[in-house]
Amino acid sequence: MNHPDEDTLLKYVLEVLDTSDARELKGHLDACASCRLACDTIERQVRQLGTVSFPIETPDLPLPASTRRPYVLYVLRAAAILLVGFVLGYTTALMREPEMQVVISQQFRPTAPRVSVSHPLPCEQVDIGRHRVL
Amino acid sequence: MTDWDYLNAARNGDEGAWRMLFRRHYAMLVRMTATITGSADTAHDLAQESFVRLLHSPIRHQEGSFKAFLSRIAYNLALKEKRRTAPGLRLEGQELESDGPSPLEESIWSETERAIARAIQSLPVEQRDVFALRFVAGHTYEEIADMTGIPVGTVKSRLFYAVRTCRDELKRQGVFT
Ligand SMILES: [Zn+2]
């Protein structure tokens, strides 16, 4: 193998060469000191490119309170409970409608027949039939 | 305890586990998103946002690399941020030239590192993203292909051109021999 060019060495360092090419190059590097030196230089530079750093202060970010139970979930859950309650109440009301009519009419049952004050009648003559339960 | 265990504990309100994850991965996220967005301030915001999202992200299986999972969240946020701050198409190689050193460069103390940062920042966006994912976040080529949705071969060639461009520029400046 001839001495590889810089691009090939760079590809080797970046591990983007085909396996067979990489193997062949490795064989050459084992035998050629000048290429090995060039390869080491490239390797060092690549490492340098990847380690540029600037001061990073890790902030003290507290665990978000919403972690335990997100607020949105609370609202949604409350809405769901209200909805279920409404639906249950409504269907129950529909199912019990006839019974409730009786209750209502019983509530409005007159307690006593209306009697004209100006023309008092004997008890027997009061028409209680008009005031019967609906 | 693995990072996944710490995450589960944090999700159950364990403040210590939360801090542990922060200590382990925060700096990496900031470096990666700073490389992608070019702004250290934005990078801190994105890193913190990533952690918050981490708590609520649905995770189907906790067997893969936690770091890859977290950095994928940060990468997606960084992409969104880039699109938000630089709308419109930008073709490869058409990065905006800045007049002076960016705040990110100014925060780097060493002159050599500053030159390196400038060279990385002047790479085409597509190359810079792959560079950040490979060298800063330490992803494999396969992981990068998966995250970016580009073929592995393209990932490799973008990284190769990114490094070659940086080396050429730094050699031209006399920073690299
Ligand atoms: Zn040689």
Tab-separated table of C-alpha atoms and ligand atoms in Angstrom:
chain	number	residue	atom	x	y	z
A	1	MET	CA	0.000	0.000	0.000
A	2	ASN	CA	1.179	3.517	-0.847
A	3	HIS	CA	1.243	6.199	1.850
A	4	PRO	CA	-2.408	7.222	2.346
A	5	ASP	CA	-3.403	10.857	1.780
A	6	GLU	CA	-4.646	13.083	4.607
A	7	ASP	CA	-8.320	12.619	3.747
A	8	THR	CA	-7.971	8.861	4.026
A	9	LEU	CA	-6.206	9.206	7.362
A	10	LEU	CA	-8.950	11.524	8.566
A	11	LYS	CA	-11.612	9.038	7.469
A	12	TYR	CA	-9.717	6.339	9.318
A	13	VAL	CA	-9.610	8.437	12.480
A	14	LEU	CA	-13.316	9.252	12.174
A	15	GLU	CA	-14.082	5.556	11.637
A	16	VAL	CA	-15.965	6.205	8.435
A	17	LEU	CA	-13.771	3.990	6.228
A	18	ASP	CA	-15.064	0.657	4.939
A	19	THR	CA	-14.015	-2.217	7.165
A	20	SER	CA	-11.686	-3.729	4.575
A	21	ASP	CA	-10.031	-0.360	3.798
A	22	ALA	CA	-9.634	0.333	7.480
A	23	ARG	CA	-7.999	-3.039	8.007
A	24	GLU	CA	-5.581	-2.458	5.169
A	25	LEU	CA	-4.705	1.006	6.438
A	26	LYS	CA	-4.182	-0.310	9.924
A	27	GLY	CA	-1.651	-2.731	8.494
A	28	HIS	CA	0.179	0.117	6.823
A	29	LEU	CA	0.181	2.266	9.942
A	30	ASP	CA	1.688	-0.575	11.933
A	31	ALA	CA	4.588	-0.611	9.503
A	32	CYS	CA	4.976	3.081	8.562
A	33	ALA	CA	6.198	5.477	11.241
A	34	SER	CA	5.639	8.690	9.265
A	35	CYS	CA	1.990	7.825	8.515
A	36	ARG	CA	1.499	6.804	12.118
A	37	LEU	CA	2.795	10.202	13.206
A	38	ALA	CA	0.487	11.990	10.763
A	39	CYS	CA	-2.408	9.888	11.997
A	40	ASP	CA	-1.633	10.699	15.632
A	41	THR	CA	-1.635	14.406	14.819
A	42	ILE	CA	-5.016	14.176	13.108
A	43	GLU	CA	-6.383	12.148	15.970
A	44	ARG	CA	-5.240	14.767	18.489
A	45	GLN	CA	-6.766	17.589	16.464
A	46	VAL	CA	-10.082	15.785	16.093
A	47	ARG	CA	-10.155	15.254	19.831
A	48	GLN	CA	-9.419	18.924	20.331
A	49	LEU	CA	-12.318	19.885	18.057
A	50	GLY	CA	-14.684	17.831	20.153
A	51	THR	CA	-13.664	19.173	23.526
A	52	VAL	CA	-14.091	22.902	23.130
A	53	SER	CA	-15.590	23.990	26.392
A	54	PHE	CA	-16.956	27.101	27.922
A	55	PRO	CA	-17.775	27.544	31.573
A	56	ILE	CA	-21.051	25.831	32.342
A	57	GLU	CA	-22.631	26.318	35.701
A	58	THR	CA	-25.193	23.651	36.443
A	59	PRO	CA	-28.163	25.534	37.884
A	60	ASP	CA	-30.092	24.378	40.890
A	61	LEU	CA	-33.373	23.732	39.140
A	62	PRO	CA	-35.841	22.316	41.676
A	63	LEU	CA	-37.944	19.352	40.679
A	64	PRO	CA	-40.992	20.923	39.008
A	65	ALA	CA	-43.934	20.808	41.393
A	66	SER	CA	-46.140	19.662	38.561
A	67	THR	CA	-44.249	16.356	38.481
A	68	ARG	CA	-46.440	14.706	41.051
A	69	ARG	CA	-49.723	15.611	39.455
A	70	PRO	CA	-49.859	18.019	36.545
A	71	TYR	CA	-52.374	20.827	37.168
A	72	VAL	CA	-54.068	20.126	33.837
A	73	LEU	CA	-54.767	16.580	34.955
A	74	TYR	CA	-56.468	17.872	38.095
A	75	VAL	CA	-58.731	20.138	36.046
A	76	LEU	CA	-59.523	17.366	33.558
A	77	ARG	CA	-60.266	14.935	36.357
A	78	ALA	CA	-62.606	17.416	38.073
A	79	ALA	CA	-64.375	18.062	34.764
A	80	ALA	CA	-64.773	14.318	34.194
A	81	ILE	CA	-66.252	13.816	37.660
A	82	LEU	CA	-68.710	16.674	37.103
A	83	LEU	CA	-69.704	15.288	33.714
A	84	VAL	CA	-70.252	11.782	35.046
A	85	GLY	CA	-72.269	13.194	37.942
A	86	PHE	CA	-74.436	15.237	35.598
A	87	VAL	CA	-75.095	12.325	33.239
A	88	LEU	CA	-75.934	9.989	36.107
A	89	GLY	CA	-78.247	12.550	37.690
A	90	TYR	CA	-79.963	13.306	34.420
A	91	THR	CA	-80.634	9.672	33.474
A	92	THR	CA	-81.841	8.905	36.966
A	93	ALA	CA	-84.217	11.848	36.751
A	94	LEU	CA	-85.582	10.607	33.407
A	95	MET	CA	-86.107	7.111	34.749
A	96	ARG	CA	-87.976	8.372	37.803
A	97	GLU	CA	-90.169	10.940	36.056
A	98	PRO	CA	-93.620	9.280	36.634
A	99	GLU	CA	-92.953	8.773	40.310
A	100	MET	CA	-91.925	12.389	40.697
A	101	GLN	CA	-95.190	13.570	39.103
A	102	VAL	CA	-97.086	11.835	41.852
A	103	VAL	CA	-94.899	13.443	44.451
A	104	ILE	CA	-95.422	16.873	42.968
A	105	SER	CA	-99.178	16.500	42.684
A	106	GLN	CA	-99.298	15.242	46.242
A	107	GLN	CA	-97.460	18.277	47.391
A	108	PHE	CA	-100.094	20.504	45.851
A	109	ARG	CA	-103.001	18.627	47.294
A	110	PRO	CA	-105.330	21.185	48.864
A	111	THR	CA	-105.562	20.762	52.561
A	112	ALA	CA	-109.160	21.914	52.741
A	113	PRO	CA	-112.030	22.679	50.332
A	114	ARG	CA	-112.594	26.314	49.440
A	115	VAL	CA	-115.629	27.576	51.186
A	116	SER	CA	-117.324	30.834	50.386
A	117	VAL	CA	-117.313	33.042	53.424
A	118	SER	CA	-120.159	35.235	52.284
A	119	HIS	CA	-122.505	32.308	51.699
A	120	PRO	CA	-121.659	29.780	54.298
A	121	LEU	CA	-122.928	26.339	53.497
A	122	PRO	CA	-123.496	23.425	55.723
A	123	CYS	CA	-120.660	21.010	55.713
A	124	GLU	CA	-122.514	18.391	53.737
A	125	GLN	CA	-122.964	20.748	50.797
A	126	VAL	CA	-119.297	21.531	50.170
A	127	ASP	CA	-118.266	19.949	46.872
A	128	ILE	CA	-114.982	18.305	47.732
A	129	GLY	CA	-115.026	16.455	44.452
A	130	ARG	CA	-113.533	19.498	42.634
A	131	HIS	CA	-110.499	19.368	44.887
A	132	ARG	CA	-109.641	15.762	44.404
A	133	VAL	CA	-106.174	14.651	43.835
A	134	LEU	CA	-104.962	15.195	40.253
B	1	MET	CA	-28.903	2.635	40.111
B	2	THR	CA	-29.168	3.482	36.430
B	3	ASP	CA	-30.227	6.838	35.027
B	4	TRP	CA	-33.575	5.282	34.216
B	5	ASP	CA	-33.990	4.399	37.892
B	6	TYR	CA	-33.159	7.971	38.830
B	7	LEU	CA	-35.693	9.201	36.328
B	8	ASN	CA	-38.422	6.975	37.757
B	9	ALA	CA	-37.572	8.190	41.237
B	10	ALA	CA	-37.646	11.807	40.075
B	11	ARG	CA	-41.015	11.215	38.485
B	12	ASN	CA	-42.216	10.092	41.886
B	13	GLY	CA	-41.017	13.318	43.414
B	14	ASP	CA	-37.495	12.325	44.509
B	15	GLU	CA	-35.575	15.607	44.533
B	16	GLY	CA	-32.193	13.895	45.043
B	17	ALA	CA	-32.634	11.694	41.967
B	18	TRP	CA	-33.573	14.743	39.953
B	19	ARG	CA	-30.405	16.550	41.022
B	20	MET	CA	-28.310	13.512	40.193
B	21	LEU	CA	-29.603	13.434	36.611
B	22	PHE	CA	-28.958	17.130	36.355
B	23	ARG	CA	-25.383	16.814	37.562
B	24	ARG	CA	-24.688	13.970	35.170
B	25	HIS	CA	-26.128	15.322	31.952
B	26	TYR	CA	-26.741	19.048	32.137
B	27	ALA	CA	-23.331	20.188	30.868
B	28	MET	CA	-23.436	17.816	27.911
B	29	LEU	CA	-26.843	19.124	26.896
B	30	VAL	CA	-25.694	22.728	27.135
B	31	ARG	CA	-22.571	22.032	25.055
B	32	MET	CA	-24.522	20.203	22.418
B	33	THR	CA	-27.333	22.740	22.080
B	34	ALA	CA	-24.840	25.622	22.232
B	35	THR	CA	-22.964	24.095	19.314
B	36	ILE	CA	-26.184	23.719	17.370
B	37	THR	CA	-27.745	27.102	18.166
B	38	GLY	CA	-24.578	29.143	18.645
B	39	SER	CA	-25.880	30.671	21.854
B	40	ALA	CA	-24.897	29.700	25.380
B	41	ASP	CA	-27.941	31.431	26.880
B	42	THR	CA	-30.311	29.624	24.571
B	43	ALA	CA	-28.467	26.400	25.310
B	44	HIS	CA	-29.113	26.749	29.054
B	45	ASP	CA	-32.813	27.346	28.396
B	46	LEU	CA	-33.003	24.382	26.070
B	47	ALA	CA	-31.165	22.095	28.477
B	48	GLN	CA	-33.523	22.992	31.319
B	49	GLU	CA	-36.555	22.614	29.077
B	50	SER	CA	-35.245	19.190	28.039
B	51	PHE	CA	-35.117	18.066	31.651
B	52	VAL	CA	-38.649	19.252	32.309
B	53	ARG	CA	-39.867	17.412	29.214
B	54	LEU	CA	-37.979	14.351	30.313
B	55	LEU	CA	-40.284	14.083	33.307
B	56	HIS	CA	-43.414	13.967	31.200
B	57	SER	CA	-42.244	12.150	28.070
B	58	PRO	CA	-43.907	8.812	27.557
B	59	ILE	CA	-41.214	6.118	27.579
B	60	ARG	CA	-42.174	2.760	26.135
B	61	HIS	CA	-39.112	0.839	27.236
B	62	GLN	CA	-36.259	1.900	29.462
B	63	GLU	CA	-33.545	-0.292	28.016
B	64	GLY	CA	-31.793	1.951	25.510
B	65	SER	CA	-29.287	4.659	26.267
B	66	PHE	CA	-30.708	7.211	28.665
B	67	LYS	CA	-28.228	9.789	27.406
B	68	ALA	CA	-29.381	9.237	23.833
B	69	PHE	CA	-32.988	9.579	24.926
B	70	LEU	CA	-32.341	12.837	26.753
B	71	SER	CA	-30.122	14.294	24.083
B	72	ARG	CA	-32.734	13.488	21.442
B	73	ILE	CA	-35.217	15.654	23.362
B	74	ALA	CA	-32.664	18.478	23.498
B	75	TYR	CA	-31.762	18.085	19.839
B	76	ASN	CA	-35.399	18.365	18.763
B	77	LEU	CA	-35.864	21.443	20.936
B	78	ALA	CA	-32.705	22.999	19.466
B	79	LEU	CA	-33.967	22.373	15.946
B	80	LYS	CA	-37.298	23.972	16.780
B	81	GLU	CA	-35.504	26.928	18.312
B	82	LYS	CA	-33.327	27.335	15.232
B	83	ARG	CA	-36.371	27.317	12.981
B	84	ARG	CA	-38.069	29.864	15.216
B	85	THR	CA	-35.155	32.272	15.315
B	86	ALA	CA	-34.037	31.843	11.698
B	87	PRO	CA	-37.131	31.362	9.574
B	88	GLY	CA	-36.871	30.772	5.870
B	89	LEU	CA	-34.642	28.526	3.872
B	90	ARG	CA	-30.948	28.619	4.363
B	91	LEU	CA	-28.884	26.691	1.897
B	92	GLU	CA	-25.839	24.731	2.888
B	93	GLY	CA	-22.844	26.987	3.263
B	94	GLN	CA	-24.894	30.169	3.442
B	95	GLU	CA	-24.427	30.910	7.113
B	96	LEU	CA	-24.635	34.516	8.178
B	97	GLU	CA	-21.275	36.114	8.777
B	98	SER	CA	-21.176	37.758	12.166
B	99	ASP	CA	-19.184	40.934	12.650
B	100	GLY	CA	-17.485	40.155	15.926
B	101	PRO	CA	-17.149	37.297	18.361
B	102	SER	CA	-20.455	35.855	19.544
B	103	PRO	CA	-21.261	35.758	23.277
B	104	LEU	CA	-20.546	32.048	23.091
B	105	GLU	CA	-17.057	32.665	21.746
B	106	GLU	CA	-16.476	35.419	24.280
B	107	SER	CA	-17.240	33.026	27.116
B	108	ILE	CA	-14.369	30.783	26.006
B	109	TRP	CA	-11.168	31.808	27.699
B	110	SER	CA	-8.532	30.054	25.624
B	111	GLU	CA	-7.619	31.735	22.336
B	112	THR	CA	-7.152	28.376	20.615
B	113	GLU	CA	-10.502	27.076	21.770
B	114	ARG	CA	-12.119	30.307	20.698
B	115	ALA	CA	-10.738	29.852	17.204
B	116	ILE	CA	-11.971	26.273	17.167
B	117	ALA	CA	-15.433	27.359	18.316
B	118	ARG	CA	-15.535	29.979	15.554
B	119	ALA	CA	-14.563	27.390	12.953
B	120	ILE	CA	-17.299	25.040	14.154
B	121	GLN	CA	-19.854	27.830	14.207
B	122	SER	CA	-19.097	28.758	10.609
B	123	LEU	CA	-19.849	25.236	9.374
B	124	PRO	CA	-22.994	24.660	7.315
B	125	VAL	CA	-25.902	23.914	9.640
B	126	GLU	CA	-26.277	20.298	8.522
B	127	GLN	CA	-22.623	19.554	9.211
B	128	ARG	CA	-22.638	21.376	12.518
B	129	ASP	CA	-25.594	19.384	13.833
B	130	VAL	CA	-23.916	16.085	13.006
B	131	PHE	CA	-20.687	17.361	14.522
B	132	ALA	CA	-22.477	18.285	17.768
B	133	LEU	CA	-24.269	14.974	17.997
B	134	ARG	CA	-21.102	12.977	17.359
B	135	PHE	CA	-18.385	14.862	19.196
B	136	VAL	CA	-20.224	16.752	21.873
B	137	ALA	CA	-23.054	14.368	22.722
B	138	GLY	CA	-21.033	11.277	21.827
B	139	HIS	CA	-23.684	9.502	19.745
B	140	THR	CA	-22.927	6.618	17.412
B	141	TYR	CA	-23.439	7.123	13.685
B	142	GLU	CA	-26.494	4.872	13.835
B	143	GLU	CA	-28.035	6.910	16.650
B	144	ILE	CA	-27.435	10.126	14.724
B	145	ALA	CA	-29.011	8.652	11.592
B	146	ASP	CA	-32.022	7.652	13.662
B	147	MET	CA	-32.325	11.063	15.313
B	148	THR	CA	-31.872	13.136	12.189
B	149	GLY	CA	-33.641	10.854	9.759
B	150	ILE	CA	-30.722	10.794	7.317
B	151	PRO	CA	-28.846	7.698	6.119
B	152	VAL	CA	-25.786	6.559	8.045
B	153	GLY	CA	-23.601	7.121	4.975
B	154	THR	CA	-24.724	10.751	4.811
B	155	VAL	CA	-24.054	11.195	8.519
B	156	LYS	CA	-20.502	9.935	8.015
B	157	SER	CA	-19.816	12.121	5.013
B	158	ARG	CA	-21.217	15.220	6.728
B	159	LEU	CA	-18.996	14.586	9.712
B	160	PHE	CA	-15.987	14.042	7.490
B	161	TYR	CA	-16.564	17.325	5.630
B	162	ALA	CA	-17.256	19.151	8.878
B	163	VAL	CA	-13.961	18.071	10.405
B	164	ARG	CA	-12.011	18.616	7.215
B	165	THR	CA	-13.402	22.151	6.854
B	166	CYS	CA	-12.547	22.981	10.461
B	167	ARG	CA	-9.051	21.563	10.147
B	168	ASP	CA	-8.400	23.446	6.917
B	169	GLU	CA	-9.575	26.704	8.445
B	170	LEU	CA	-7.562	26.229	11.626
B	171	LYS	CA	-4.468	25.284	9.650
B	172	ARG	CA	-4.938	28.420	7.567
B	173	GLN	CA	-5.022	30.454	10.796
B	174	GLY	CA	-1.970	28.661	12.120
B	175	VAL	CA	-3.890	27.181	15.062
B	176	PHE	CA	-3.395	23.627	13.755
B	177	THR	CA	-0.204	22.375	12.147
C	1	ZN	ZN	3.092	5.551	5.170
